[in-house]
Amino acid sequence: MSEQFIHGYALLIGVGSTVDPRLSLPVTVKDALAVKTILTDPHLCAYPNDANHVRLLHDQGTTRNAVLDGLDWLAEKASADQGNRILIECLYW
């Protein structure tokens, strides 16, 4: 695949560590990173590897406000882009 998929947008969320260690899910960060790698691989999904197309929230970055802002960003991208697009949300709680 030689072209980038410029109409693809993704918000990837891996909660990872939490205030209560019993509720921490470190594997979710690895999963979100793996999905990002697949999405941005030029030979696979070919999403542009930038914050305008793929956003990753993990560990302390997964605050309520950050998640809500990310969902707002994703909705804005979906409504502004008239091309074919794929929206991906990976949520782990």
XYZ file of C-alpha atoms in Angstrom:
93
model
C 0.000 0.000 0.000
C 1.646 3.243 -1.071
C -1.000 5.842 -0.252
C -2.065 7.042 3.152
C -5.631 6.605 4.337
C -6.228 10.296 5.020
C -9.911 9.801 5.853
C -9.192 7.501 8.793
C -9.408 8.709 12.384
C -8.916 6.777 15.586
C -9.115 7.443 19.292
C -7.328 4.679 21.170
C -7.706 4.440 24.932
C -5.794 2.093 27.213
C -6.447 2.892 30.861
C -3.413 0.990 32.144
C -2.643 2.031 35.709
C -5.230 3.488 38.061
C -5.244 4.994 41.538
C -6.401 1.633 42.888
C -3.756 -0.875 41.723
C -6.300 -3.702 41.939
C -8.195 -2.070 39.070
C -5.134 -1.422 36.889
C -5.086 -3.069 33.466
C -1.552 -2.618 32.052
C -2.296 -4.917 29.111
C -4.755 -2.343 27.760
C -1.904 0.063 27.038
C -0.059 -2.647 25.108
C -3.246 -3.411 23.164
C -3.848 0.239 22.291
C -0.217 0.644 21.182
C -0.497 -2.502 19.049
C -3.660 -1.194 17.375
C -1.898 2.127 16.702
C 1.032 0.278 15.136
C -1.322 -1.640 12.840
C -3.334 1.444 11.898
C -0.262 3.517 11.038
C 1.686 0.779 9.252
C 1.938 1.907 5.599
C 1.583 -1.703 4.433
C -1.548 -2.376 6.474
C -4.073 0.367 7.278
C -1.856 3.339 6.332
C -3.418 5.924 8.650
C -1.162 9.000 8.853
C 0.922 8.680 12.015
C 0.033 12.041 13.512
C -2.249 13.459 16.206
C -4.600 14.803 13.535
C -5.563 11.220 12.600
C -4.675 8.915 15.491
C -4.840 9.839 19.151
C -3.692 7.589 21.958
C -4.671 8.074 25.592
C -3.121 5.866 28.251
C -2.330 5.615 31.945
C -2.543 9.038 33.652
C -3.679 10.580 30.348
C -7.022 8.774 30.523
C -8.758 11.324 32.684
C -12.472 11.901 32.298
C -11.811 15.249 30.607
C -9.210 13.782 28.244
C -11.574 10.994 27.174
C -14.463 13.427 26.652
C -12.184 15.791 24.699
C -11.005 12.857 22.595
C -14.566 11.808 21.817
C -15.415 15.413 20.879
C -12.360 15.489 18.585
C -13.436 12.228 16.955
C -16.982 13.507 16.423
C -15.646 16.739 14.891
C -13.436 14.769 12.512
C -16.347 12.552 11.502
C -18.651 15.468 10.755
C -16.027 17.603 8.994
C -14.630 14.888 6.703
C -16.949 14.062 3.825
C -14.712 11.277 2.497
C -14.889 7.613 3.379
C -13.714 7.144 6.899
C -13.329 4.583 9.604
C -13.753 5.487 13.248
C -12.155 3.238 15.795
C -12.559 3.439 19.543
C -10.741 1.031 21.818
C -12.065 1.467 25.316
C -10.870 -0.564 28.292
C -12.317 0.025 31.730
